[in-house]
């Protein structure tokens, strides 16, 4: 008889469940965490780890870029001169502004100001979309200039730049071919970055909708904080891409 | 015994029936499984899925051995044979070996072992199972559409430039499976860092948690590099220009560096969780604390760290400089040190222990023998001169099968048998399971020992025909593969049988000390009714004896 009671254990279980319900403070508190602090710490720690995987993910591309930049220095110089610094710089400013509003958004969530939070999230989204718009203009320009690697790529403008009105040093045909490597890496790296932006903007819409419902106005701010980390990470990747692709190597003294 | 350090759960005694309420029957219906957040149910989903893929990979292994029965290419043409070994490799590595122990046993046990109610991110955990299947279906699609013949390594420029097969589909599959692996690793790390029960300090954690923790570090840091490499391979094939194609200024060696930066550590992703299983099993069936617990724990982390600095030993014959070959040769041999620490400490654990040969222990002994052979031959291959003689021969094939199949798969089977009573509440049939363990061990040796000799004599891998003088050894190997196949089928049958007819296991059939054995079998959905407070070291059998004595007096 003892065995049967022990096996199903109805009494102990019900009291335990009741006890558990007492310290559930927030609806967002998941049952498997002891406290909401533990839940928040776990979410933040998980986010940092995820960003670590992202660093390794982009790391492969940066590794390839560094390698080929050393090997095909001349081709990379000429190619990087084809990128528009004004557009790149404008995008850098826009993205930093977006990151600034995201930081304000996290602050607004922490001080539990719903209206401000929604406003800042909308502004973050706006500048994020503006960034992608400029990126699209740049991609279109690359298409028109036949700088997209593959069948339409025009190598001859790097072999004989004068005929195209470019003030570049002519490259030997095999080195001119290497400009494709630069543009392939340019599209791979900025494309991967833009893909992260698109995902982020999707998440921003979702967070704005939730913020508008008042979900983050009660002290539960982990999603906003963690998205903020993600958004800043995407900013930082761009802050490496901009100098590497656009700025360094420009017009050395020949 | 004061109330403060009691683990307040169902008492540790044999019950006559399966508990009425447990994680298996808490909710009914297929949908409750497909949308579950319970780490134990996700572990079961994984177990079923990877068993399915294991037998697909195994079928290709069988076809390969069948073709190699005779020196002539009489079963299939060379391109079909290439697709066979590619599929065998891709399925076995990415869909079986990498996820096997972490995704099944790790998922099931890590939260319980550290005293948590679930993994930190249950939804992410479920997502990673779906990603596993989506990736698996892409891989199967590549197979159905006509196969891939790059080998599992997708080596460029072969994969990007010369082959007209479904490389992009298969690479997409592997890319997606990679994210499944990243999310699993991430979940484990956060759970172990943030969700340990009061008193469960780092050095009270079971070694299974330590080894999965180390493997998770590798998953989180290595897998993204594989992912981006496969993205580049796919882009290069689609756009027709790229970073790896030497005719367009790319460098195939860059692919090798990026690929092996993941894929060598991946070997440790496969073996480390298995080593954790072996620590648990050996300790339990010797009834002793693992000798040098701290050294064994740190050696897992050391293997993980060294694992990131040895990748170029895959490239000794591919044009890396002599200097870097020398450095990588040295670093490779350094990995043998933490591996040996584990082996020696297990041997010392066994010494003067009261050993019983239950089925998991038989598999664990199989592991010790096979992994030691595999590890020692790894030192041969790490040595620069030997590697140049033996590379791309059957010696390599035998070596990595000894480590991964002999090591990892033996550990996986040891773990499945060891925790089967906890997962299902039932025991497996004793004599059949011992027969399976012995059959597997014999079959394994018969299959792969001849391949060491074949490789030493110079038989290259990845050929479907060979000179007649190699036939005797190849016939032996194929015969061994048949025995091995029987050894793998047996558990499938009797474990299935035991689900319905097996003896009721009780909470702690092995009298083991881990937290998972102090709760009911099968566990409740929430694992622990009250959060346990841990006041003893891992593998503290005196604590267990004391606790059991207390319970006999209270319950009796």
mmCIF file with all atom_site columns, C-alpha atoms in Angstrom, chain B residues 252-388:
data_model
loop_
_atom_site.group_PDB
_atom_site.id
_atom_site.type_symbol
_atom_site.label_atom_id
_atom_site.label_alt_id
_atom_site.label_comp_id
_atom_site.label_asym_id
_atom_site.label_entity_id
_atom_site.label_seq_id
_atom_site.pdbx_PDB_ins_code
_atom_site.Cartn_x
_atom_site.Cartn_y
_atom_site.Cartn_z
_atom_site.occupancy
_atom_site.B_iso_or_equiv
_atom_site.pdbx_formal_charge
_atom_site.auth_seq_id
_atom_site.auth_comp_id
_atom_site.auth_asym_id
_atom_site.auth_atom_id
_atom_site.pdbx_PDB_model_num
ATOM 1   C CA . UNK B 1 252 ? 41.487 25.605 -53.206 1.00 0.00 ? 252 UNK B CA 1
ATOM 2   C CA . UNK B 1 253 ? 43.811 25.513 -50.210 1.00 0.00 ? 253 UNK B CA 1
ATOM 3   C CA . UNK B 1 254 ? 41.698 28.236 -48.612 1.00 0.00 ? 254 UNK B CA 1
ATOM 4   C CA . UNK B 1 255 ? 38.770 25.845 -48.778 1.00 0.00 ? 255 UNK B CA 1
ATOM 5   C CA . UNK B 1 256 ? 40.864 23.176 -47.099 1.00 0.00 ? 256 UNK B CA 1
ATOM 6   C CA . UNK B 1 257 ? 41.874 25.533 -44.304 1.00 0.00 ? 257 UNK B CA 1
ATOM 7   C CA . UNK B 1 258 ? 38.326 26.699 -43.653 1.00 0.00 ? 258 UNK B CA 1
ATOM 8   C CA . UNK B 1 259 ? 36.817 23.243 -44.003 1.00 0.00 ? 259 UNK B CA 1
ATOM 9   C CA . UNK B 1 260 ? 39.260 21.475 -41.697 1.00 0.00 ? 260 UNK B CA 1
ATOM 10  C CA . UNK B 1 261 ? 39.115 24.302 -39.177 1.00 0.00 ? 261 UNK B CA 1
ATOM 11  C CA . UNK B 1 262 ? 35.639 22.924 -38.498 1.00 0.00 ? 262 UNK B CA 1
ATOM 12  C CA . UNK B 1 263 ? 36.048 19.350 -39.510 1.00 0.00 ? 263 UNK B CA 1
ATOM 13  C CA . UNK B 1 264 ? 38.974 18.423 -37.384 1.00 0.00 ? 264 UNK B CA 1
ATOM 14  C CA . UNK B 1 265 ? 37.346 19.788 -34.206 1.00 0.00 ? 265 UNK B CA 1
ATOM 15  C CA . UNK B 1 266 ? 34.212 17.997 -35.425 1.00 0.00 ? 266 UNK B CA 1
ATOM 16  C CA . UNK B 1 267 ? 36.010 14.728 -34.699 1.00 0.00 ? 267 UNK B CA 1
ATOM 17  C CA . UNK B 1 268 ? 36.118 15.817 -31.066 1.00 0.00 ? 268 UNK B CA 1
ATOM 18  C CA . UNK B 1 269 ? 32.487 16.909 -31.205 1.00 0.00 ? 269 UNK B CA 1
ATOM 19  C CA . UNK B 1 270 ? 31.837 13.288 -32.073 1.00 0.00 ? 270 UNK B CA 1
ATOM 20  C CA . UNK B 1 271 ? 34.111 11.629 -29.543 1.00 0.00 ? 271 UNK B CA 1
ATOM 21  C CA . UNK B 1 272 ? 33.952 13.889 -26.451 1.00 0.00 ? 272 UNK B CA 1
ATOM 22  C CA . UNK B 1 273 ? 30.315 13.190 -25.517 1.00 0.00 ? 273 UNK B CA 1
ATOM 23  C CA . UNK B 1 274 ? 31.074 9.501  -25.972 1.00 0.00 ? 274 UNK B CA 1
ATOM 24  C CA . UNK B 1 275 ? 33.940 9.834  -23.503 1.00 0.00 ? 275 UNK B CA 1
ATOM 25  C CA . UNK B 1 276 ? 31.473 11.332 -21.051 1.00 0.00 ? 276 UNK B CA 1
ATOM 26  C CA . UNK B 1 277 ? 29.256 8.279  -21.368 1.00 0.00 ? 277 UNK B CA 1
ATOM 27  C CA . UNK B 1 278 ? 32.243 6.015  -20.716 1.00 0.00 ? 278 UNK B CA 1
ATOM 28  C CA . UNK B 1 279 ? 33.134 7.925  -17.544 1.00 0.00 ? 279 UNK B CA 1
ATOM 29  C CA . UNK B 1 280 ? 29.613 7.438  -16.188 1.00 0.00 ? 280 UNK B CA 1
ATOM 30  C CA . UNK B 1 281 ? 29.458 3.748  -17.099 1.00 0.00 ? 281 UNK B CA 1
ATOM 31  C CA . UNK B 1 282 ? 32.906 2.823  -15.808 1.00 0.00 ? 282 UNK B CA 1
ATOM 32  C CA . UNK B 1 283 ? 32.357 4.618  -12.543 1.00 0.00 ? 283 UNK B CA 1
ATOM 33  C CA . UNK B 1 284 ? 28.966 3.013  -11.986 1.00 0.00 ? 284 UNK B CA 1
ATOM 34  C CA . UNK B 1 285 ? 30.035 -0.549 -12.701 1.00 0.00 ? 285 UNK B CA 1
ATOM 35  C CA . UNK B 1 286 ? 33.285 -0.279 -10.745 1.00 0.00 ? 286 UNK B CA 1
ATOM 36  C CA . UNK B 1 287 ? 31.415 1.426  -7.906  1.00 0.00 ? 287 UNK B CA 1
ATOM 37  C CA . UNK B 1 288 ? 34.174 3.991  -7.570  1.00 0.00 ? 288 UNK B CA 1
ATOM 38  C CA . UNK B 1 289 ? 34.580 7.689  -8.133  1.00 0.00 ? 289 UNK B CA 1
ATOM 39  C CA . UNK B 1 290 ? 36.355 8.328  -11.436 1.00 0.00 ? 290 UNK B CA 1
ATOM 40  C CA . UNK B 1 291 ? 40.057 8.431  -10.626 1.00 0.00 ? 291 UNK B CA 1
ATOM 41  C CA . UNK B 1 292 ? 41.426 11.946 -11.123 1.00 0.00 ? 292 UNK B CA 1
ATOM 42  C CA . UNK B 1 293 ? 37.995 13.481 -11.639 1.00 0.00 ? 293 UNK B CA 1
ATOM 43  C CA . UNK B 1 294 ? 39.414 16.980 -12.094 1.00 0.00 ? 294 UNK B CA 1
ATOM 44  C CA . UNK B 1 295 ? 42.020 15.819 -14.596 1.00 0.00 ? 295 UNK B CA 1
ATOM 45  C CA . UNK B 1 296 ? 39.349 14.005 -16.623 1.00 0.00 ? 296 UNK B CA 1
ATOM 46  C CA . UNK B 1 297 ? 37.110 17.083 -16.541 1.00 0.00 ? 297 UNK B CA 1
ATOM 47  C CA . UNK B 1 298 ? 39.874 19.444 -17.652 1.00 0.00 ? 298 UNK B CA 1
ATOM 48  C CA . UNK B 1 299 ? 41.160 17.011 -20.268 1.00 0.00 ? 299 UNK B CA 1
ATOM 49  C CA . UNK B 1 300 ? 37.801 17.402 -22.065 1.00 0.00 ? 300 UNK B CA 1
ATOM 50  C CA . UNK B 1 301 ? 38.288 21.135 -22.259 1.00 0.00 ? 301 UNK B CA 1
ATOM 51  C CA . UNK B 1 302 ? 41.941 20.650 -23.233 1.00 0.00 ? 302 UNK B CA 1
ATOM 52  C CA . UNK B 1 303 ? 40.949 18.351 -26.101 1.00 0.00 ? 303 UNK B CA 1
ATOM 53  C CA . UNK B 1 304 ? 38.452 20.964 -27.246 1.00 0.00 ? 304 UNK B CA 1
ATOM 54  C CA . UNK B 1 305 ? 41.054 23.753 -27.189 1.00 0.00 ? 305 UNK B CA 1
ATOM 55  C CA . UNK B 1 306 ? 43.862 21.747 -28.831 1.00 0.00 ? 306 UNK B CA 1
ATOM 56  C CA . UNK B 1 307 ? 41.300 20.573 -31.367 1.00 0.00 ? 307 UNK B CA 1
ATOM 57  C CA . UNK B 1 308 ? 41.263 24.027 -32.931 1.00 0.00 ? 308 UNK B CA 1
ATOM 58  C CA . UNK B 1 309 ? 45.003 24.071 -33.624 1.00 0.00 ? 309 UNK B CA 1
ATOM 59  C CA . UNK B 1 310 ? 45.573 20.867 -35.519 1.00 0.00 ? 310 UNK B CA 1
ATOM 60  C CA . UNK B 1 311 ? 43.509 21.205 -38.679 1.00 0.00 ? 311 UNK B CA 1
ATOM 61  C CA . UNK B 1 312 ? 46.386 21.459 -41.111 1.00 0.00 ? 312 UNK B CA 1
ATOM 62  C CA . UNK B 1 313 ? 47.455 17.866 -40.461 1.00 0.00 ? 313 UNK B CA 1
ATOM 63  C CA . UNK B 1 314 ? 44.814 17.037 -43.048 1.00 0.00 ? 314 UNK B CA 1
ATOM 64  C CA . UNK B 1 315 ? 46.871 19.006 -45.543 1.00 0.00 ? 315 UNK B CA 1
ATOM 65  C CA . UNK B 1 316 ? 50.406 17.640 -45.174 1.00 0.00 ? 316 UNK B CA 1
ATOM 66  C CA . UNK B 1 317 ? 50.468 16.492 -48.784 1.00 0.00 ? 317 UNK B CA 1
ATOM 67  C CA . UNK B 1 318 ? 48.549 19.445 -50.175 1.00 0.00 ? 318 UNK B CA 1
ATOM 68  C CA . UNK B 1 319 ? 51.201 22.106 -50.320 1.00 0.00 ? 319 UNK B CA 1
ATOM 69  C CA . UNK B 1 320 ? 51.469 23.612 -46.869 1.00 0.00 ? 320 UNK B CA 1
ATOM 70  C CA . UNK B 1 321 ? 55.013 24.674 -46.055 1.00 0.00 ? 321 UNK B CA 1
ATOM 71  C CA . UNK B 1 322 ? 57.411 22.280 -44.354 1.00 0.00 ? 322 UNK B CA 1
ATOM 72  C CA . UNK B 1 323 ? 57.604 24.591 -41.385 1.00 0.00 ? 323 UNK B CA 1
ATOM 73  C CA . UNK B 1 324 ? 53.874 24.717 -40.790 1.00 0.00 ? 324 UNK B CA 1
ATOM 74  C CA . UNK B 1 325 ? 53.631 20.962 -41.389 1.00 0.00 ? 325 UNK B CA 1
ATOM 75  C CA . UNK B 1 326 ? 56.164 20.468 -38.630 1.00 0.00 ? 326 UNK B CA 1
ATOM 76  C CA . UNK B 1 327 ? 54.276 22.711 -36.229 1.00 0.00 ? 327 UNK B CA 1
ATOM 77  C CA . UNK B 1 328 ? 50.962 21.060 -36.971 1.00 0.00 ? 328 UNK B CA 1
ATOM 78  C CA . UNK B 1 329 ? 52.523 17.624 -36.600 1.00 0.00 ? 329 UNK B CA 1
ATOM 79  C CA . UNK B 1 330 ? 53.694 18.564 -33.113 1.00 0.00 ? 330 UNK B CA 1
ATOM 80  C CA . UNK B 1 331 ? 50.373 20.127 -32.137 1.00 0.00 ? 331 UNK B CA 1
ATOM 81  C CA . UNK B 1 332 ? 48.537 17.048 -33.393 1.00 0.00 ? 332 UNK B CA 1
ATOM 82  C CA . UNK B 1 333 ? 50.539 14.791 -31.145 1.00 0.00 ? 333 UNK B CA 1
ATOM 83  C CA . UNK B 1 334 ? 49.795 17.070 -28.189 1.00 0.00 ? 334 UNK B CA 1
ATOM 84  C CA . UNK B 1 335 ? 46.107 16.117 -28.443 1.00 0.00 ? 335 UNK B CA 1
ATOM 85  C CA . UNK B 1 336 ? 47.118 12.587 -27.539 1.00 0.00 ? 336 UNK B CA 1
ATOM 86  C CA . UNK B 1 337 ? 48.065 13.815 -24.046 1.00 0.00 ? 337 UNK B CA 1
ATOM 87  C CA . UNK B 1 338 ? 44.587 14.731 -22.731 1.00 0.00 ? 338 UNK B CA 1
ATOM 88  C CA . UNK B 1 339 ? 43.150 11.671 -24.499 1.00 0.00 ? 339 UNK B CA 1
ATOM 89  C CA . UNK B 1 340 ? 45.678 9.469  -22.741 1.00 0.00 ? 340 UNK B CA 1
ATOM 90  C CA . UNK B 1 341 ? 44.867 11.165 -19.419 1.00 0.00 ? 341 UNK B CA 1
ATOM 91  C CA . UNK B 1 342 ? 41.316 9.930  -19.829 1.00 0.00 ? 342 UNK B CA 1
ATOM 92  C CA . UNK B 1 343 ? 42.298 6.390  -20.755 1.00 0.00 ? 343 UNK B CA 1
ATOM 93  C CA . UNK B 1 344 ? 44.755 6.077  -17.851 1.00 0.00 ? 344 UNK B CA 1
ATOM 94  C CA . UNK B 1 345 ? 42.281 7.530  -15.386 1.00 0.00 ? 345 UNK B CA 1
ATOM 95  C CA . UNK B 1 346 ? 39.589 5.092  -16.489 1.00 0.00 ? 346 UNK B CA 1
ATOM 96  C CA . UNK B 1 347 ? 42.091 2.263  -16.043 1.00 0.00 ? 347 UNK B CA 1
ATOM 97  C CA . UNK B 1 348 ? 42.868 3.498  -12.519 1.00 0.00 ? 348 UNK B CA 1
ATOM 98  C CA . UNK B 1 349 ? 39.152 3.763  -11.818 1.00 0.00 ? 349 UNK B CA 1
ATOM 99  C CA . UNK B 1 350 ? 38.761 0.115  -12.712 1.00 0.00 ? 350 UNK B CA 1
ATOM 100 C CA . UNK B 1 351 ? 41.699 -0.913 -10.567 1.00 0.00 ? 351 UNK B CA 1
ATOM 101 C CA . UNK B 1 352 ? 40.436 -2.552 -7.342  1.00 0.00 ? 352 UNK B CA 1
ATOM 102 C CA . UNK B 1 353 ? 36.882 -1.540 -8.201  1.00 0.00 ? 353 UNK B CA 1
ATOM 103 C CA . UNK B 1 354 ? 34.094 -4.036 -7.687  1.00 0.00 ? 354 UNK B CA 1
ATOM 104 C CA . UNK B 1 355 ? 33.475 -4.516 -11.368 1.00 0.00 ? 355 UNK B CA 1
ATOM 105 C CA . UNK B 1 356 ? 30.331 -6.072 -12.825 1.00 0.00 ? 356 UNK B CA 1
ATOM 106 C CA . UNK B 1 357 ? 29.936 -6.765 -16.514 1.00 0.00 ? 357 UNK B CA 1
ATOM 107 C CA . UNK B 1 358 ? 26.530 -5.440 -17.308 1.00 0.00 ? 358 UNK B CA 1
ATOM 108 C CA . UNK B 1 359 ? 25.853 -4.694 -20.979 1.00 0.00 ? 359 UNK B CA 1
ATOM 109 C CA . UNK B 1 360 ? 26.838 -0.995 -20.831 1.00 0.00 ? 360 UNK B CA 1
ATOM 110 C CA . UNK B 1 361 ? 30.121 -2.054 -19.225 1.00 0.00 ? 361 UNK B CA 1
ATOM 111 C CA . UNK B 1 362 ? 30.773 -4.526 -22.040 1.00 0.00 ? 362 UNK B CA 1
ATOM 112 C CA . UNK B 1 363 ? 30.293 -1.760 -24.586 1.00 0.00 ? 363 UNK B CA 1
ATOM 113 C CA . UNK B 1 364 ? 32.506 0.518  -22.495 1.00 0.00 ? 364 UNK B CA 1
ATOM 114 C CA . UNK B 1 365 ? 35.275 -2.091 -22.488 1.00 0.00 ? 365 UNK B CA 1
ATOM 115 C CA . UNK B 1 366 ? 34.818 -2.363 -26.242 1.00 0.00 ? 366 UNK B CA 1
ATOM 116 C CA . UNK B 1 367 ? 35.227 1.391  -26.396 1.00 0.00 ? 367 UNK B CA 1
ATOM 117 C CA . UNK B 1 368 ? 38.439 1.306  -24.357 1.00 0.00 ? 368 UNK B CA 1
ATOM 118 C CA . UNK B 1 369 ? 40.047 -1.274 -26.649 1.00 0.00 ? 369 UNK B CA 1
ATOM 119 C CA . UNK B 1 370 ? 38.929 0.194  -29.941 1.00 0.00 ? 370 UNK B CA 1
ATOM 120 C CA . UNK B 1 371 ? 39.477 3.828  -29.036 1.00 0.00 ? 371 UNK B CA 1
ATOM 121 C CA . UNK B 1 372 ? 42.980 3.061  -27.779 1.00 0.00 ? 372 UNK B CA 1
ATOM 122 C CA . UNK B 1 373 ? 43.873 1.405  -31.093 1.00 0.00 ? 373 UNK B CA 1
ATOM 123 C CA . UNK B 1 374 ? 42.261 4.274  -32.999 1.00 0.00 ? 374 UNK B CA 1
ATOM 124 C CA . UNK B 1 375 ? 44.067 6.855  -30.897 1.00 0.00 ? 375 UNK B CA 1
ATOM 125 C CA . UNK B 1 376 ? 47.470 5.193  -31.196 1.00 0.00 ? 376 UNK B CA 1
ATOM 126 C CA . UNK B 1 377 ? 47.187 4.978  -34.971 1.00 0.00 ? 377 UNK B CA 1
ATOM 127 C CA . UNK B 1 378 ? 46.281 8.647  -34.858 1.00 0.00 ? 378 UNK B CA 1
ATOM 128 C CA . UNK B 1 379 ? 49.728 9.325  -33.448 1.00 0.00 ? 379 UNK B CA 1
ATOM 129 C CA . UNK B 1 380 ? 51.220 7.445  -36.450 1.00 0.00 ? 380 UNK B CA 1
ATOM 130 C CA . UNK B 1 381 ? 49.255 9.712  -38.762 1.00 0.00 ? 381 UNK B CA 1
ATOM 131 C CA . UNK B 1 382 ? 50.193 12.845 -36.875 1.00 0.00 ? 382 UNK B CA 1
ATOM 132 C CA . UNK B 1 383 ? 53.846 12.008 -37.494 1.00 0.00 ? 383 UNK B CA 1
ATOM 133 C CA . UNK B 1 384 ? 54.738 13.824 -40.677 1.00 0.00 ? 384 UNK B CA 1
ATOM 134 C CA . UNK B 1 385 ? 56.731 11.085 -42.442 1.00 0.00 ? 385 UNK B CA 1
ATOM 135 C CA . UNK B 1 386 ? 54.274 8.287  -41.693 1.00 0.00 ? 386 UNK B CA 1
ATOM 136 C CA . UNK B 1 387 ? 51.383 10.451 -42.771 1.00 0.00 ? 387 UNK B CA 1
ATOM 137 C CA . UNK B 1 388 ? 52.885 10.991 -46.207 1.00 0.00 ? 388 UNK B CA 1
#
